[in-house]
Amino acid sequence: LQKILILLQVTLSVVVGKTLMILFPNAMKRYILKMGEKSRMNRNPRFSYENWGPTFFSFKYLQFVLKVKWKRLEDEAYEGHPAPNTPVVTLGGEVCHLLDFMKDNRPLILNFGSCT
């Protein structure tokens, strides 16, 4: 049921977004660039809007968002239950799972930070 609701929500947002891109291309470009400022995406000079902007609200965009949102359904943690074994990417680009880092009976400590 959750996957169906996510499918409906994402599909509706893609249809509305695509329609707005067709009807109001300049306004949507400004909106998408404004969203890019929040994520600091616009700071990379080699990452121009013309390369990625038109891909918003495409079928591939729909597929990607659905894949991510459906995968996140498995990542929920509940008190008293085992931790989710979420996928993680090492600095070397290797995809593994969080619990792969467990060693014997030692606790696994996660330290979240920011490097800028």
PDB file of C-alpha atoms in Angstrom:
ATOM      1  CA  LEU A   1       0.000   0.000   0.000  1.00  0.00           C
ATOM      2  CA  GLN A   2       2.873   2.401   0.833  1.00  0.00           C
ATOM      3  CA  LYS A   3       4.466   1.777  -2.572  1.00  0.00           C
ATOM      4  CA  ILE A   4       1.190   2.539  -4.337  1.00  0.00           C
ATOM      5  CA  LEU A   5       0.786   5.800  -2.412  1.00  0.00           C
ATOM      6  CA  ILE A   6       4.370   6.792  -3.231  1.00  0.00           C
ATOM      7  CA  LEU A   7       3.786   5.906  -6.900  1.00  0.00           C
ATOM      8  CA  LEU A   8       0.693   8.121  -7.009  1.00  0.00           C
ATOM      9  CA  GLN A   9       2.402  11.014  -5.202  1.00  0.00           C
ATOM     10  CA  VAL A  10       5.555  10.972  -7.333  1.00  0.00           C
ATOM     11  CA  THR A  11       3.644  10.455 -10.589  1.00  0.00           C
ATOM     12  CA  LEU A  12       1.343  13.367  -9.791  1.00  0.00           C
ATOM     13  CA  SER A  13       4.272  15.660  -8.967  1.00  0.00           C
ATOM     14  CA  VAL A  14       6.079  14.657 -12.182  1.00  0.00           C
ATOM     15  CA  VAL A  15       2.968  15.260 -14.310  1.00  0.00           C
ATOM     16  CA  VAL A  16       2.352  18.651 -12.684  1.00  0.00           C
ATOM     17  CA  GLY A  17       6.045  19.570 -12.944  1.00  0.00           C
ATOM     18  CA  LYS A  18       6.275  18.558 -16.608  1.00  0.00           C
ATOM     19  CA  THR A  19       3.089  20.474 -17.407  1.00  0.00           C
ATOM     20  CA  LEU A  20       4.432  23.583 -15.688  1.00  0.00           C
ATOM     21  CA  MET A  21       7.752  23.229 -17.566  1.00  0.00           C
ATOM     22  CA  ILE A  22       5.843  23.223 -20.858  1.00  0.00           C
ATOM     23  CA  LEU A  23       3.497  26.087 -19.954  1.00  0.00           C
ATOM     24  CA  PHE A  24       5.965  28.268 -18.033  1.00  0.00           C
ATOM     25  CA  PRO A  25       9.519  27.266 -19.026  1.00  0.00           C
ATOM     26  CA  ASN A  26      11.249  30.422 -17.730  1.00  0.00           C
ATOM     27  CA  ALA A  27       9.478  30.370 -14.366  1.00  0.00           C
ATOM     28  CA  MET A  28      10.271  26.672 -13.894  1.00  0.00           C
ATOM     29  CA  LYS A  29      13.915  27.261 -14.821  1.00  0.00           C
ATOM     30  CA  ARG A  30      14.137  29.955 -12.126  1.00  0.00           C
ATOM     31  CA  TYR A  31      12.415  27.622  -9.629  1.00  0.00           C
ATOM     32  CA  ILE A  32      14.751  24.702 -10.396  1.00  0.00           C
ATOM     33  CA  LEU A  33      17.818  26.961 -10.185  1.00  0.00           C
ATOM     34  CA  LYS A  34      16.542  28.270  -6.833  1.00  0.00           C
ATOM     35  CA  MET A  35      16.295  24.666  -5.605  1.00  0.00           C
ATOM     36  CA  GLY A  36      19.838  24.110  -6.873  1.00  0.00           C
ATOM     37  CA  GLU A  37      21.088  27.008  -4.756  1.00  0.00           C
ATOM     38  CA  LYS A  38      19.820  25.306  -1.604  1.00  0.00           C
ATOM     39  CA  SER A  39      21.807  22.175  -2.435  1.00  0.00           C
ATOM     40  CA  ARG A  40      24.828  24.226  -3.624  1.00  0.00           C
ATOM     41  CA  MET A  41      24.553  22.452  -6.962  1.00  0.00           C
ATOM     42  CA  ASN A  42      24.972  25.740  -8.837  1.00  0.00           C
ATOM     43  CA  ARG A  43      28.453  26.381  -7.438  1.00  0.00           C
ATOM     44  CA  ASN A  44      30.077  23.936  -9.841  1.00  0.00           C
ATOM     45  CA  PRO A  45      30.850  25.909 -13.050  1.00  0.00           C
ATOM     46  CA  ARG A  46      30.909  22.713 -15.135  1.00  0.00           C
ATOM     47  CA  PHE A  47      27.397  21.813 -13.991  1.00  0.00           C
ATOM     48  CA  SER A  48      25.185  24.034 -16.132  1.00  0.00           C
ATOM     49  CA  TYR A  49      21.397  24.050 -16.102  1.00  0.00           C
ATOM     50  CA  GLU A  50      21.244  23.088 -19.779  1.00  0.00           C
ATOM     51  CA  ASN A  51      22.936  19.762 -18.926  1.00  0.00           C
ATOM     52  CA  TRP A  52      20.578  18.702 -16.144  1.00  0.00           C
ATOM     53  CA  GLY A  53      17.556  21.045 -15.967  1.00  0.00           C
ATOM     54  CA  PRO A  54      15.563  19.459 -18.795  1.00  0.00           C
ATOM     55  CA  THR A  55      15.862  16.040 -17.118  1.00  0.00           C
ATOM     56  CA  PHE A  56      13.623  17.186 -14.249  1.00  0.00           C
ATOM     57  CA  PHE A  57      10.179  15.610 -14.457  1.00  0.00           C
ATOM     58  CA  SER A  58      11.239  13.158 -17.195  1.00  0.00           C
ATOM     59  CA  PHE A  59      10.426   9.438 -17.175  1.00  0.00           C
ATOM     60  CA  LYS A  60      13.984   8.636 -15.983  1.00  0.00           C
ATOM     61  CA  TYR A  61      13.511  11.185 -13.181  1.00  0.00           C
ATOM     62  CA  LEU A  62      10.263   9.443 -12.212  1.00  0.00           C
ATOM     63  CA  GLN A  63      11.987   6.040 -12.166  1.00  0.00           C
ATOM     64  CA  PHE A  64      14.900   7.339 -10.090  1.00  0.00           C
ATOM     65  CA  VAL A  65      12.726   9.067  -7.488  1.00  0.00           C
ATOM     66  CA  LEU A  66      10.505   5.988  -7.154  1.00  0.00           C
ATOM     67  CA  LYS A  67      13.534   3.723  -6.737  1.00  0.00           C
ATOM     68  CA  VAL A  68      14.988   5.947  -4.001  1.00  0.00           C
ATOM     69  CA  LYS A  69      11.702   6.406  -2.138  1.00  0.00           C
ATOM     70  CA  TRP A  70      10.840   2.689  -2.296  1.00  0.00           C
ATOM     71  CA  LYS A  71      14.313   1.776  -1.071  1.00  0.00           C
ATOM     72  CA  ARG A  72      13.921   4.187   1.850  1.00  0.00           C
ATOM     73  CA  LEU A  73      10.844   2.251   3.001  1.00  0.00           C
ATOM     74  CA  GLU A  74      13.260  -0.493   4.067  1.00  0.00           C
ATOM     75  CA  ASP A  75      15.456   1.937   6.018  1.00  0.00           C
ATOM     76  CA  GLU A  76      13.095   2.645   8.893  1.00  0.00           C
ATOM     77  CA  ALA A  77      14.383   1.967  12.383  1.00  0.00           C
ATOM     78  CA  TYR A  78      12.108   0.999  15.245  1.00  0.00           C
ATOM     79  CA  GLU A  79      12.957   1.020  18.933  1.00  0.00           C
ATOM     80  CA  GLY A  80      13.666  -2.467  20.223  1.00  0.00           C
ATOM     81  CA  HIS A  81      14.113  -3.932  16.727  1.00  0.00           C
ATOM     82  CA  PRO A  82      17.333  -4.678  14.834  1.00  0.00           C
ATOM     83  CA  ALA A  83      18.926  -1.754  13.006  1.00  0.00           C
ATOM     84  CA  PRO A  84      18.236  -1.595   9.262  1.00  0.00           C
ATOM     85  CA  ASN A  85      21.128  -2.813   7.136  1.00  0.00           C
ATOM     86  CA  THR A  86      21.155   0.188   4.806  1.00  0.00           C
ATOM     87  CA  PRO A  87      23.482   0.399   1.824  1.00  0.00           C
ATOM     88  CA  VAL A  88      26.456   2.744   2.185  1.00  0.00           C
ATOM     89  CA  VAL A  89      29.214   3.826  -0.183  1.00  0.00           C
ATOM     90  CA  THR A  90      32.846   3.829   0.919  1.00  0.00           C
ATOM     91  CA  LEU A  91      35.232   6.639   0.036  1.00  0.00           C
ATOM     92  CA  GLY A  92      36.570   4.321  -2.647  1.00  0.00           C
ATOM     93  CA  GLY A  93      33.131   4.095  -4.266  1.00  0.00           C
ATOM     94  CA  GLU A  94      32.409   0.528  -3.155  1.00  0.00           C
ATOM     95  CA  VAL A  95      28.782  -0.193  -2.218  1.00  0.00           C
ATOM     96  CA  CYS A  96      28.369  -2.286   0.916  1.00  0.00           C
ATOM     97  CA  HIS A  97      25.952  -2.436   3.831  1.00  0.00           C
ATOM     98  CA  LEU A  98      26.147  -0.763   7.205  1.00  0.00           C
ATOM     99  CA  LEU A  99      26.265  -3.979   9.208  1.00  0.00           C
ATOM    100  CA  ASP A 100      29.226  -5.215   7.134  1.00  0.00           C
ATOM    101  CA  PHE A 101      31.342  -3.041   9.433  1.00  0.00           C
ATOM    102  CA  MET A 102      30.379  -4.993  12.576  1.00  0.00           C
ATOM    103  CA  LYS A 103      33.294  -6.825  14.223  1.00  0.00           C
ATOM    104  CA  ASP A 104      32.620  -9.651  16.688  1.00  0.00           C
ATOM    105  CA  ASN A 105      30.735  -8.389  19.753  1.00  0.00           C
ATOM    106  CA  ARG A 106      32.071  -4.840  19.507  1.00  0.00           C
ATOM    107  CA  PRO A 107      29.475  -2.070  19.192  1.00  0.00           C
ATOM    108  CA  LEU A 108      29.280  -0.251  15.879  1.00  0.00           C
ATOM    109  CA  ILE A 109      29.552   3.504  16.394  1.00  0.00           C
ATOM    110  CA  LEU A 110      28.427   5.879  13.664  1.00  0.00           C
ATOM    111  CA  ASN A 111      29.867   9.370  13.652  1.00  0.00           C
ATOM    112  CA  PHE A 112      28.186  11.802  11.292  1.00  0.00           C
ATOM    113  CA  GLY A 113      29.979  14.954  10.309  1.00  0.00           C
ATOM    114  CA  SER A 114      30.592  17.373   7.519  1.00  0.00           C
ATOM    115  CA  CYS A 115      33.700  18.057   5.464  1.00  0.00           C
ATOM    116  CA  THR A 116      33.622  21.229   3.434  1.00  0.00           C
TER     117      THR A 116
END
